[in-house]
Amino acid sequence: MVTMSDVAKAAGVSRATASYALRGDPRIVPQTAAKVREAARALHYTANLSARSLRSGRNGVIGLAIFELDRAYPSEMGAAISREANRHGLQTIVQETSNSKEGEIAILQKVTSQLCDGMIFSPGNVNDEELRQLSGGKPMVLLDDISPDPVFDTVNTPCEAGSQAAIDHLIEIGCKNILAVGAHYESLTEDLQSTSVSARRLYGCLKSFDEHDIEVEPENFLHVLWNPEEARDLAHRVAKSGRRYDGVFCMTDTIAMGFIRGLADCGISVPKDMAVVGFDGINETEYFIPSITTVSTDLSDLASKAVNLLLRRIEEDGEISEPQRLTADFKLVKRSSTERSDLRITL
Amino acid sequence: MVTMSDVAKAAGVSRATASYALRGDPRIVPQTAAKVREAARALHYTANLSARSLRSGRNGVIGLAIFELDRAYPSEMGAAISREANRHGLQTIVQETSNSKEGEIAILQKVTSQLCDGMIFSPGNVNDEELRQLSGGKPMVLLDDISPDPVFDTVNTPCEAGSQAAIDHLIEIGCKNILAVGAHYESLTEDLQSTSVSARRLYGCLKSFDEHDIEVEPENFLHVLWNPEEARDLAHRVAKSGRRYDGVFCMTDTIAMGFIRGLADCGISVPKDMAVVGFDGINETEYFIPSITTVSTDLSDLASKAVNLLLRRIEEDGEISEPQRLTADFKLVKRSSTERSDLRITL
DNA sequence: TTGAAAGCGGTACCAC
DNA sequence: GTGGTACCGCTTTCAA
């Protein structure tokens, strides 16, 4: 392994000078700097990040912790963040928490807070106070944090506005009896700011119903775990229940896909018999049959907001500003799953 | 930040003793060890990985580099490896190479080889010689490496046997005119061991045709980039070509999904008009409509083989054994996309 | 403008 | 069995 001493020796300067030169410190005269750079290149020198990190606390790497690597939304988000960080000259390391408290603690405490300049984190099972401890003082940006009293910068997904747009769309295309899948009607009791993602999406639904003067009952909302298996089962139960819905808003695309699959199992066709809207905008929605109308979270925007917040914290020296809370953009992408043939005929 | 000196002081021992005690060195007497552990717990001490790594070259973290985070197969593989590593008490950090040479170099040179005890890597644009340089001497296991003369341990996906099983299945259900999508017929000229994944999958197809005494022509094979967009376009062209296939083997599930989508665009129904088999076994194949028959690579097996090979290298001291080449298990998962109604009637 | 040297937080050798 | 201490590779004061 070639070290900076090797480079310094080859260039005929001291280690200190080599260090300054390689990092472009203006104190070093151009000739010396060029000599050092040349030596580094010739020797294929690469700085040792552990050493740099140990000494200066910085190494140009940021950490991202997501629930699960193998689910579409978090992994697409990870890709977006990774690419955005690259644009700023940073490397991103991704880890999965497996949505368990031990996982989150292990990652933050053992890895991310030690090996990275800062981290972006989807908290699931640790609260802000624990996070503060686990962060080891390193900058952190949270994704969809639900603390009433935020300690860290946060970027939220556009839950309220997005869900509202979804229901608006179903109403627009003529749906008269809409079902929202993903949250209990009862979950909406708490303070909205500090509440869960599902409750915030539910809130958006209610807002839309309200603005359209549509009365809803608890039966218009069904809770389900956010995975396709459960959604599929739920669709079976809905199909057998006899209750007739003509439009469904699923709080995630994965739910939507499972739900549509479940409807298909029971001979109910989307969009002919029922229109379906998803949320997230994962790539698969375009290739699913039918392609799925979805509230597409703008992941580039989310990534850019998160990385910029993090960089601000990493670069700020001492003076700590108020934690910020931003929301990512979205757009409603209309596809087959809400194309109503009856509507098309009237056009 | 609480350091080992703090722990040592609190426990009334030296730093050296504290270090030994915390790592369970048998030389330390149980009482002393307990004292140290208690102090560490009370102070919420966590070892600094950069420091440990700098000194000992080990920190319990392995690196995984995959092409793209936001594609199903690599991310499911990443999840499997991450979980397998956890089982061995290791943390995994995942990075995406974006399938570019610069990406691969940056990751290996700047991050993985420095911050990790070893790495698992899908090479795409760097050859073995470059890899050896970039690895910095750290242990590395490759995934689907195609070097004629392997330098590193490798775990391959079951290309030949899997593709053969796929074609076998299509033949079994009565397909008479089969199309394989994903590789040129011409790509099969080179030495099989050192050839690309697509060529190896192609070879499996040919083996099956051969064993069933089925004559094939170049028209039975169509090349396409391995993404759903291209596959969808290709399906459009196939549909319009007039050539009648009754069974299609797509070399990845993503191709299969895009292809089925494209067929649907043209009014061709799967499996009624055409049976389709995919490869990889990604989760979505189960929820796609129709659900997709696929050659499912056993990712737990792949992960276990890769992690075990890596651990062996990390733990081996000096004595270097021959590079090993293993192949992951698979199973053919039969689903709707190859359910032939005509066959079902005759049963 | 450059160099000497201290030190980041651990590990591991060697002496006691 | 435990402690002193050199050292991993780099950054960063401080002096020259």
XYZ file of C-alpha atoms (C1' of nucleotides) in Angstrom:
726
model
C 0.000 0.000 0.000
C 1.367 3.350 -1.023
C 1.073 6.038 1.619
C 1.476 9.750 1.638
C 5.010 9.359 2.948
C 5.862 7.504 -0.241
C 4.432 10.314 -2.309
C 6.258 12.939 -0.264
C 9.517 11.092 -0.597
C 9.090 10.662 -4.349
C 8.332 14.342 -4.719
C 11.140 15.373 -2.450
C 8.939 17.179 0.072
C 7.655 16.559 3.554
C 4.452 14.666 4.363
C 2.808 17.894 5.419
C 3.559 19.583 2.136
C 2.303 16.578 0.240
C -0.932 16.648 2.210
C -1.494 20.325 1.518
C -0.536 20.015 -2.108
C -2.897 17.139 -2.783
C -5.784 18.990 -1.263
C -5.036 22.119 -3.245
C -4.056 24.323 -0.339
C -3.087 27.729 -1.825
C -0.086 28.026 0.452
C 1.829 25.543 -1.632
C 3.435 27.063 -4.737
C 2.154 25.666 -8.033
C 5.436 24.019 -8.951
C 5.667 22.097 -5.714
C 2.009 21.160 -5.953
C 2.446 19.889 -9.500
C 5.457 17.827 -8.446
C 3.493 16.224 -5.657
C 0.473 15.528 -7.848
C 2.674 13.949 -10.449
C 4.320 11.703 -7.862
C 0.905 10.683 -6.513
C -0.308 9.836 -9.978
C 2.776 7.847 -10.821
C 2.501 5.801 -7.640
C -1.278 5.315 -7.958
C -1.671 6.893 -4.590
C -5.078 6.960 -2.944
C -5.642 8.571 0.406
C -6.550 6.248 3.223
C -10.042 7.211 4.273
C -9.810 5.655 7.710
C -6.775 7.714 8.536
C -8.280 10.847 7.119
C -11.505 10.236 8.927
C -9.755 9.502 12.175
C -7.778 12.677 12.068
C -10.096 15.193 10.481
C -13.507 13.654 10.990
C -14.264 13.955 7.273
C -13.911 11.557 4.416
C -16.414 12.516 1.737
C -18.735 9.610 2.383
C -22.323 9.912 3.491
C -24.491 7.130 4.837
C -28.035 6.279 3.914
C -30.139 3.901 5.938
C -33.333 2.573 4.423
C -35.807 0.009 5.669
C -35.288 -2.624 3.055
C -33.027 -2.810 0.071
C -35.312 -5.094 -1.844
C -38.369 -2.950 -1.943
C -38.905 -0.689 -4.865
C -39.560 2.639 -3.226
C -36.657 2.721 -0.788
C -34.246 1.394 -3.361
C -35.278 3.936 -5.966
C -34.893 6.603 -3.333
C -31.470 5.233 -2.472
C -30.446 5.408 -6.100
C -31.639 9.005 -6.358
C -29.757 10.038 -3.245
C -26.652 8.203 -4.324
C -26.648 9.987 -7.674
C -27.325 13.363 -6.136
C -24.471 12.878 -3.670
C -22.187 11.935 -6.550
C -23.010 15.225 -8.176
C -21.589 16.908 -5.082
C -18.484 14.746 -5.141
C -19.644 12.533 -2.315
C -19.876 8.784 -2.134
C -22.928 7.190 -0.565
C -23.023 3.959 1.362
C -26.403 2.350 1.795
C -27.462 0.014 4.549
C -30.722 -1.629 5.365
C -32.231 -1.418 8.810
C -34.563 -4.357 8.170
C -37.046 -2.090 9.856
C -35.913 -3.276 13.269
C -34.715 -1.275 16.188
C -31.562 -3.346 16.567
C -30.836 -2.860 12.908
C -31.203 0.866 13.146
C -29.054 1.091 16.229
C -26.337 -1.125 14.808
C -26.140 0.858 11.628
C -26.081 4.267 13.217
C -23.855 3.483 16.114
C -21.473 0.988 14.659
C -21.140 2.116 11.094
C -22.704 5.220 9.710
C -21.848 7.634 12.490
C -18.268 6.407 12.465
C -17.467 5.984 8.814
C -19.438 8.867 7.362
C -19.479 12.652 7.392
C -23.223 12.600 7.839
C -26.253 10.443 7.267
C -29.699 10.353 5.786
C -32.031 8.162 7.716
C -35.585 6.862 7.619
C -36.398 6.450 11.274
C -38.782 3.661 12.097
C -38.170 2.418 15.574
C -35.956 4.905 17.323
C -37.067 8.254 18.614
C -35.357 11.600 18.238
C -33.664 11.425 21.590
C -32.147 8.033 20.811
C -31.171 9.321 17.400
C -29.352 12.233 18.905
C -27.316 9.868 21.037
C -26.650 7.412 18.241
C -25.649 10.095 15.786
C -22.484 10.762 17.750
C -22.900 14.421 16.967
C -22.645 13.803 13.245
C -25.072 15.693 10.981
C -28.233 13.810 10.109
C -31.219 14.381 7.856
C -34.363 12.377 8.462
C -36.864 11.154 5.922
C -40.492 11.286 6.969
C -39.693 11.927 10.561
C -42.759 12.210 12.725
C -41.442 13.885 15.849
C -43.674 16.624 17.171
C -40.621 18.678 17.954
C -37.940 18.015 15.368
C -34.308 17.880 16.368
C -33.001 17.129 12.894
C -33.629 18.451 9.406
C -36.331 16.440 7.699
C -37.574 15.845 4.176
C -41.110 14.547 3.954
C -42.945 12.820 1.149
C -45.909 14.819 -0.156
C -48.463 12.810 1.802
C -51.351 15.239 2.192
C -51.224 17.001 -1.177
C -50.464 13.775 -3.006
C -53.316 11.805 -1.498
C -55.659 14.668 -2.064
C -54.664 14.738 -5.733
C -55.282 11.001 -5.955
C -58.805 11.235 -4.594
C -59.485 14.361 -6.661
C -58.583 12.350 -9.721
C -60.879 9.447 -8.838
C -63.733 11.849 -8.283
C -62.970 13.641 -11.523
C -63.219 10.498 -13.597
C -66.615 9.848 -12.100
C -66.082 7.465 -9.198
C -68.979 7.562 -6.790
C -67.916 5.103 -4.133
C -64.254 5.363 -3.307
C -62.172 3.120 -1.098
C -58.862 4.206 0.434
C -56.535 1.359 1.337
C -53.674 1.616 3.804
C -54.879 3.305 6.961
C -57.595 3.026 9.581
C -60.119 5.794 9.536
C -59.466 6.082 13.250
C -55.774 6.800 12.879
C -56.496 10.446 12.302
C -56.945 11.521 15.874
C -53.544 12.992 16.600
C -51.732 16.147 15.684
C -51.084 16.012 11.978
C -47.513 17.260 11.994
C -46.347 14.548 14.308
C -48.298 11.744 12.870
C -47.504 8.770 10.755
C -47.152 8.710 7.006
C -50.315 6.673 6.678
C -52.322 9.107 8.761
C -51.024 11.995 6.709
C -52.072 10.255 3.524
C -55.446 9.581 5.078
C -55.742 13.226 5.940
C -55.172 14.183 2.312
C -58.016 11.875 1.305
C -60.388 13.422 3.792
C -59.487 16.873 2.613
C -60.412 15.972 -0.937
C -63.699 14.362 0.092
C -64.451 17.371 2.175
C -63.788 19.868 -0.610
C -66.042 17.892 -2.905
C -68.760 17.719 -0.264
C -68.660 13.963 -0.316
C -69.696 12.225 2.843
C -67.566 9.293 3.829
C -67.934 6.520 6.349
C -65.367 4.350 8.069
C -66.157 1.707 5.436
C -64.490 3.901 2.858
C -61.145 3.220 4.535
C -59.452 -0.085 5.040
C -56.249 -0.712 6.850
C -53.685 -3.135 5.498
C -49.991 -3.789 6.009
C -48.067 -2.066 3.265
C -47.107 -5.083 1.232
C -48.580 -6.767 -1.827
C -49.412 -10.045 -0.092
C -51.722 -8.431 2.427
C -53.185 -6.149 -0.198
C -53.995 -9.109 -2.377
C -55.777 -10.841 0.482
C -57.649 -7.688 1.259
C -58.812 -7.416 -2.342
C -60.199 -10.927 -2.068
C -62.153 -9.949 1.019
C -63.366 -6.747 -0.594
C -64.491 -8.649 -3.679
C -66.425 -11.115 -1.571
C -67.891 -8.495 0.757
C -70.480 -7.455 -1.779
C -69.743 -3.831 -1.151
C -69.340 -2.110 -4.505
C -66.536 0.366 -4.916
C -65.773 1.941 -8.279
C -62.515 3.619 -7.349
C -59.658 2.683 -5.023
C -56.768 4.735 -3.752
C -53.934 2.580 -2.456
C -51.491 4.388 -0.207
C -48.505 2.808 -1.915
C -47.891 1.380 -5.357
C -47.017 -1.967 -3.833
C -50.411 -2.087 -2.197
C -51.954 -1.101 -5.521
C -50.191 -3.899 -7.357
C -51.166 -6.499 -4.797
C -54.702 -5.187 -4.698
C -55.129 -5.246 -8.467
C -53.715 -8.751 -8.467
C -56.241 -9.755 -5.837
C -59.091 -8.215 -7.800
C -57.947 -10.070 -10.902
C -58.002 -13.317 -8.915
C -61.681 -12.658 -8.302
C -62.497 -11.697 -11.858
C -62.691 -7.988 -11.194
C -60.967 -6.020 -13.916
C -59.080 -2.754 -13.532
C -59.985 -0.201 -14.797
C -63.179 -1.603 -16.350
C -64.828 -2.545 -13.057
C -62.774 -0.456 -10.708
C -60.272 2.401 -11.087
C -57.100 2.230 -8.990
C -54.576 4.909 -8.016
C -51.291 4.201 -6.263
C -48.737 6.344 -4.451
C -44.949 6.626 -4.779
C -44.396 6.409 -8.506
C -42.135 3.368 -8.533
C -40.905 2.268 -11.946
C -42.930 -0.912 -12.030
C -46.189 0.990 -12.170
C -45.451 1.760 -15.791
C -45.013 -1.873 -16.779
C -47.623 -3.462 -14.630
C -50.676 -4.608 -16.535
C -52.642 -2.454 -16.401
C -50.164 0.380 -16.016
C -50.960 2.168 -12.784
C -51.969 5.753 -12.212
C -49.892 6.975 -9.310
C -48.939 9.932 -7.171
C -45.310 10.026 -8.170
C -42.984 11.447 -5.538
C -40.241 13.429 -7.253
C -37.241 11.483 -5.998
C -34.711 13.807 -7.609
C -36.273 16.642 -5.730
C -36.360 14.646 -2.518
C -32.723 13.625 -2.977
C -31.614 17.113 -3.780
C -33.380 18.547 -0.746
C -31.994 15.877 1.557
C -28.422 16.078 0.300
C -28.402 19.857 0.363
C -29.691 19.954 3.905
C -27.044 17.460 4.912
C -24.244 19.343 3.183
C -25.286 22.542 4.864
C -24.970 20.816 8.227
C -21.669 19.196 7.364
C -20.212 22.482 6.267
C -21.665 24.672 8.963
C -19.107 25.188 11.648
C -20.444 25.621 15.088
C -23.371 27.945 14.426
C -26.390 25.675 14.517
C -29.511 26.811 12.739
C -33.080 25.686 13.363
C -34.005 22.242 12.037
C -35.767 22.590 8.707
C -38.674 20.553 7.413
C -39.119 20.300 3.653
C -41.554 18.384 1.489
C -40.700 16.717 -1.804
C -42.572 17.584 -4.987
C -44.875 15.129 -6.733
C -46.977 14.775 -9.803
C -49.993 12.661 -10.558
C -49.121 10.324 -13.411
C -52.252 9.161 -15.191
C -52.193 5.690 -16.693
C -54.451 2.799 -17.658
C -55.621 1.868 -14.190
C -57.876 4.906 -14.127
C -58.874 5.056 -17.771
C -62.631 4.785 -17.684
C -64.026 3.381 -20.891
C -67.390 4.997 -20.145
C -65.635 8.321 -19.945
C -63.710 7.722 -23.097
C -66.904 7.029 -24.934
C -68.422 10.332 -23.889
C -65.371 12.240 -25.069
C -17.249 11.277 22.119
C -16.266 8.631 24.633
C -13.029 6.832 23.821
C -11.337 3.763 25.127
C -9.195 5.887 27.396
C -12.346 7.041 29.127
C -13.437 3.470 29.603
C -10.021 2.436 30.861
C -9.918 5.288 33.319
C -13.424 4.548 34.568
C -12.540 0.912 35.047
C -9.209 1.736 36.635
C -7.127 -0.139 34.100
C -4.850 0.748 31.203
C -5.998 1.327 27.635
C -4.352 -1.891 26.587
C -6.209 -3.906 29.162
C -9.456 -2.252 28.245
C -8.892 -3.124 24.598
C -8.149 -6.761 25.397
C -11.027 -7.043 27.825
C -13.571 -5.660 25.378
C -12.498 -8.035 22.693
C -12.673 -10.991 25.043
C -8.980 -11.797 25.111
C -8.549 -14.776 27.467
C -5.476 -13.261 29.063
C -7.614 -10.812 30.978
C -8.995 -12.188 34.195
C -12.828 -12.405 34.271
C -13.243 -9.898 37.071
C -11.209 -7.257 35.304
C -13.012 -7.955 32.033
C -16.376 -7.561 33.747
C -15.271 -4.286 35.278
C -14.241 -2.950 31.903
C -17.386 -4.115 30.173
C -19.462 -2.508 32.864
C -17.642 0.791 32.459
C -18.061 0.665 28.696
C -21.754 0.028 29.061
C -22.214 2.798 31.558
C -20.451 5.288 29.304
C -22.228 4.087 26.126
C -18.866 3.402 24.633
C -18.608 2.347 20.990
C -15.323 1.551 19.348
C -14.213 3.918 16.632
C -14.164 1.909 13.436
C -11.825 4.254 11.619
C -9.225 3.912 14.324
C -9.645 0.165 14.524
C -9.504 -0.131 10.795
C -6.441 2.045 10.549
C -4.519 0.009 13.037
C -5.680 -3.543 12.507
C -7.068 -3.431 8.997
C -10.339 -4.933 10.213
C -13.612 -3.406 11.245
C -16.334 -5.954 10.650
C -17.781 -4.196 7.628
C -17.961 -5.660 4.155
C -18.720 -3.771 0.982
C -21.073 -4.725 -1.782
C -21.084 -3.000 -5.143
C -24.010 -3.560 -7.474
C -24.899 -2.026 -10.815
C -27.993 -0.194 -9.795
C -29.800 0.132 -6.545
C -33.140 0.689 -8.136
C -33.415 -2.478 -10.118
C -35.107 -5.449 -8.599
C -32.566 -8.192 -9.069
C -29.476 -6.409 -7.762
C -31.357 -4.933 -4.875
C -32.857 -8.251 -3.846
C -29.410 -9.731 -4.069
C -28.090 -6.898 -1.956
C -30.705 -7.568 0.662
C -29.846 -11.266 0.714
C -26.140 -10.590 1.110
C -26.740 -7.969 3.740
C -28.821 -10.398 5.779
C -26.365 -13.230 5.354
C -23.514 -10.988 6.478
C -25.533 -9.964 9.506
C -25.824 -13.593 10.439
C -22.029 -13.672 10.623
C -21.902 -10.523 12.723
C -20.836 -8.336 9.836
C -22.320 -5.108 8.586
C -22.710 -4.569 4.859
C -22.451 -1.290 3.027
C -23.922 -1.173 -0.428
C -22.936 1.146 -3.241
C -24.047 1.436 -6.789
C -21.567 1.526 -9.640
C -24.167 2.947 -12.051
C -22.667 0.389 -14.384
C -19.877 2.782 -15.337
C -16.174 2.293 -15.189
C -15.623 5.501 -13.250
C -18.272 4.424 -10.780
C -16.636 1.074 -10.246
C -13.204 2.580 -9.829
C -14.385 5.266 -7.453
C -16.171 2.788 -5.270
C -13.412 0.252 -5.086
C -10.520 2.615 -4.782
C -11.961 5.393 -2.734
C -14.371 3.607 -0.471
C -14.810 -0.100 -0.335
C -11.185 -1.151 -0.299
C -10.462 1.380 2.404
C -13.400 1.150 4.718
C -14.116 -2.555 4.485
C -12.553 -5.858 5.406
C -13.487 -7.245 2.029
C -15.901 -6.754 -0.799
C -18.389 -8.480 -3.033
C -18.465 -7.040 -6.487
C -20.316 -7.389 -9.775
C -17.702 -6.426 -12.300
C -18.985 -4.770 -15.406
C -16.365 -2.515 -16.861
C -13.087 -3.338 -15.182
C -10.998 -6.395 -15.858
C -9.338 -8.679 -13.371
C -6.003 -6.941 -13.558
C -7.537 -3.562 -12.801
C -9.541 -5.170 -10.035
C -6.441 -6.562 -8.449
C -4.926 -3.110 -8.360
C -8.061 -1.418 -7.135
C -8.689 -3.985 -4.438
C -5.678 -2.746 -2.519
C -4.956 -6.328 -1.566
C -8.257 -6.648 0.244
C -10.209 -9.889 -0.232
C -12.822 -9.763 -2.953
C -15.505 -12.091 -4.247
C -16.907 -11.482 -7.705
C -20.413 -12.113 -8.933
C -20.721 -13.463 -12.459
C -17.143 -12.757 -13.322
C -16.255 -13.729 -16.857
C -12.479 -13.829 -16.776
C -10.971 -16.779 -18.578
C -8.433 -17.119 -15.823
C -9.987 -16.096 -12.532
C -7.955 -14.228 -9.971
C -10.734 -13.911 -7.416
C -13.334 -16.241 -5.970
C -16.540 -16.031 -7.953
C -20.171 -16.949 -7.488
C -22.118 -17.337 -10.703
C -25.815 -17.344 -11.357
C -27.102 -20.657 -12.737
C -27.154 -19.452 -16.325
C -26.797 -22.671 -18.288
C -28.852 -25.018 -16.150
C -31.476 -22.381 -15.486
C -32.010 -21.458 -19.109
C -32.090 -25.082 -20.056
C -34.808 -25.679 -17.477
C -36.761 -22.744 -18.871
C -36.727 -24.062 -22.420
C -37.413 -27.595 -21.199
C -40.502 -26.269 -19.519
C -41.762 -24.469 -22.631
C -41.247 -27.608 -24.673
C -42.961 -29.685 -22.016
C -46.116 -27.608 -22.091
C -46.283 -28.061 -25.817
C -44.663 -25.013 -27.358
C -43.584 -25.676 -30.932
C -42.012 -22.388 -31.909
C -39.950 -20.878 -29.154
C -38.298 -17.474 -29.010
C -35.419 -16.638 -26.666
C -35.057 -12.942 -25.879
C -31.893 -11.330 -24.566
C -28.930 -12.481 -26.637
C -27.782 -12.688 -30.210
C -27.555 -16.162 -31.616
C -24.072 -15.148 -32.730
C -22.822 -14.339 -29.255
C -22.029 -17.976 -28.639
C -18.730 -18.196 -30.402
C -16.310 -17.886 -27.531
C -15.143 -20.092 -24.754
C -18.113 -20.686 -22.489
C -16.354 -20.281 -19.142
C -15.151 -16.827 -19.959
C -18.207 -15.571 -21.689
C -20.958 -13.211 -20.794
C -24.012 -13.975 -18.729
C -26.222 -13.616 -21.781
C -24.138 -16.018 -23.816
C -24.225 -18.526 -20.994
C -27.983 -18.279 -20.842
C -28.110 -18.695 -24.587
C -25.980 -21.800 -24.299
C -28.460 -23.311 -21.846
C -31.233 -22.742 -24.373
C -29.310 -24.439 -27.141
C -28.571 -27.380 -24.908
C -32.251 -27.896 -24.267
C -33.184 -27.601 -27.939
C -30.419 -30.001 -28.743
C -31.500 -32.604 -26.226
C -35.042 -32.431 -27.543
C -33.822 -32.716 -31.130
C -35.398 -29.422 -31.996
C -33.826 -27.525 -34.828
C -33.478 -23.809 -34.286
C -32.616 -20.897 -36.499
C -31.195 -17.473 -35.710
C -34.794 -16.203 -35.837
C -35.458 -18.080 -32.642
C -33.175 -15.668 -30.786
C -33.540 -11.928 -30.439
C -31.167 -9.578 -28.761
C -32.444 -6.754 -26.594
C -31.021 -4.513 -23.892
C -31.971 -5.943 -20.534
C -34.593 -3.435 -19.555
C -38.379 -3.377 -19.796
C -38.582 -0.422 -22.177
C -36.561 -2.134 -24.884
C -38.320 -5.418 -24.294
C -41.670 -3.755 -24.697
C -40.614 -2.234 -28.016
C -39.267 -5.558 -29.141
C -42.582 -7.220 -28.350
C -44.310 -4.664 -30.544
C -41.989 -5.529 -33.402
C -42.417 -9.251 -32.838
C -46.179 -8.871 -32.799
C -46.102 -6.990 -36.081
C -43.565 -9.278 -37.738
C -46.135 -11.919 -38.435
C -43.856 -14.630 -37.175
C -45.832 -16.802 -34.807
C -44.149 -17.887 -31.601
C -46.070 -19.829 -28.989
C -43.490 -19.680 -26.233
C -40.932 -17.073 -25.162
C -38.022 -17.332 -22.790
C -36.852 -13.937 -21.573
C -33.370 -13.898 -20.099
C -34.445 -11.723 -17.197
C -37.721 -11.123 -15.423
C -37.540 -7.439 -16.275
C -37.376 -8.331 -19.942
C -40.290 -10.693 -19.421
C -42.391 -8.003 -17.796
C -41.648 -5.476 -20.512
C -42.244 -8.064 -23.185
C -45.570 -9.190 -21.771
C -46.558 -5.546 -21.501
C -45.648 -5.024 -25.135
C -47.618 -8.073 -26.190
C -50.604 -6.806 -24.253
C -50.312 -3.474 -26.074
C -50.772 -5.419 -29.300
C -53.659 -7.517 -28.077
C -51.616 -10.663 -27.565
C -52.511 -12.364 -24.316
C -50.173 -14.324 -22.081
C -50.490 -17.263 -21.582
C -53.457 -17.772 -23.905
C -51.646 -16.781 -27.091
C -48.080 -17.137 -25.932
C -46.368 -18.663 -22.909
C -43.589 -16.650 -21.260
C -40.799 -17.683 -18.881
C -38.488 -15.244 -17.125
C -35.204 -15.571 -15.277
C -34.050 -14.320 -11.849
C -37.095 -14.863 -9.689
C -37.605 -11.287 -8.568
C -40.488 -10.694 -6.214
C -42.598 -8.805 -8.688
C -43.040 -11.859 -10.893
C -45.496 -13.165 -8.348
C -47.686 -10.069 -8.448
C -47.453 -9.210 -12.071
C -50.589 -9.982 -14.053
C -50.238 -12.640 -15.237
C -47.896 -13.991 -12.592
C -44.702 -15.028 -14.320
C -43.084 -18.432 -14.496
C -39.415 -17.872 -13.799
C -36.053 -19.481 -13.227
C -35.633 -18.311 -9.678
C -32.024 -17.900 -8.585
C -31.696 -18.923 -4.951
C -30.432 -15.662 -3.530
C -29.964 -17.051 -0.033
C -27.729 -19.688 -1.509
C -25.884 -17.149 -3.613
C -25.459 -14.866 -0.607
C -24.299 -17.662 1.617
C -21.753 -18.846 -0.919
C -20.442 -15.344 -1.548
C -20.191 -14.383 2.105
C -18.561 -17.645 3.063
C -15.972 -17.355 0.338
C -15.245 -13.821 1.443
C -14.978 -14.752 5.099
C -12.591 -17.538 4.258
C -10.354 -15.046 2.488
C -10.609 -12.501 5.262
C -9.683 -15.060 7.841
C -7.016 -16.870 5.922
C -3.646 -15.571 6.954
C -1.063 -15.600 4.284
C -1.653 -19.006 2.749
C -3.556 -18.217 -0.417
C -5.638 -20.980 -1.911
C -6.808 -21.282 -5.498
C -9.665 -19.027 -6.552
C -12.941 -20.906 -6.362
C -15.869 -20.658 -8.730
C -19.288 -21.614 -7.388
C -22.748 -21.522 -8.913
C -25.911 -20.567 -7.063
C -28.874 -22.938 -6.904
C -32.130 -22.210 -8.674
C -35.587 -23.567 -9.073
C -38.136 -23.186 -11.816
C -41.205 -21.523 -10.336
C -44.257 -22.277 -12.444
C -46.942 -19.621 -12.599
C -49.745 -18.307 -14.789
C -47.607 -17.085 -17.655
C -47.079 -20.666 -18.797
C -50.419 -22.153 -17.863
C -51.767 -23.473 -21.148
C -55.520 -23.747 -21.130
C -55.344 -26.303 -23.930
C -53.116 -28.415 -21.765
C -55.315 -28.039 -18.776
C -58.265 -29.291 -20.780
C -56.486 -32.438 -21.836
C -55.518 -33.268 -18.273
C 6.385 28.549 1.604
C 7.791 24.441 3.804
C 8.986 21.064 7.594
C 8.822 18.914 12.313
C 6.031 16.861 15.304
C 1.814 16.025 17.925
C -2.138 13.418 17.901
C -6.860 11.324 16.128
C -8.508 6.239 18.735
C -7.494 2.197 18.619
C -4.186 -2.491 18.512
C -0.381 -5.367 19.578
C 4.151 -6.068 20.901
C 7.091 -6.495 24.770
C 8.440 -6.057 29.400
C 7.209 -6.416 34.038
C -2.418 -10.930 33.905
C -1.537 -6.145 33.120
C 0.647 -1.790 31.628
C 3.786 1.063 28.702
C 4.309 2.421 24.273
C 5.127 2.400 19.298
C 2.495 2.807 15.459
C -1.462 2.596 11.592
C -1.828 7.150 7.726
C -3.292 11.352 7.692
C -4.193 16.407 9.199
C -2.904 20.442 11.441
C -0.879 23.426 14.469
C 3.468 25.817 15.169
C 8.208 27.230 14.029
C 11.550 28.037 10.960
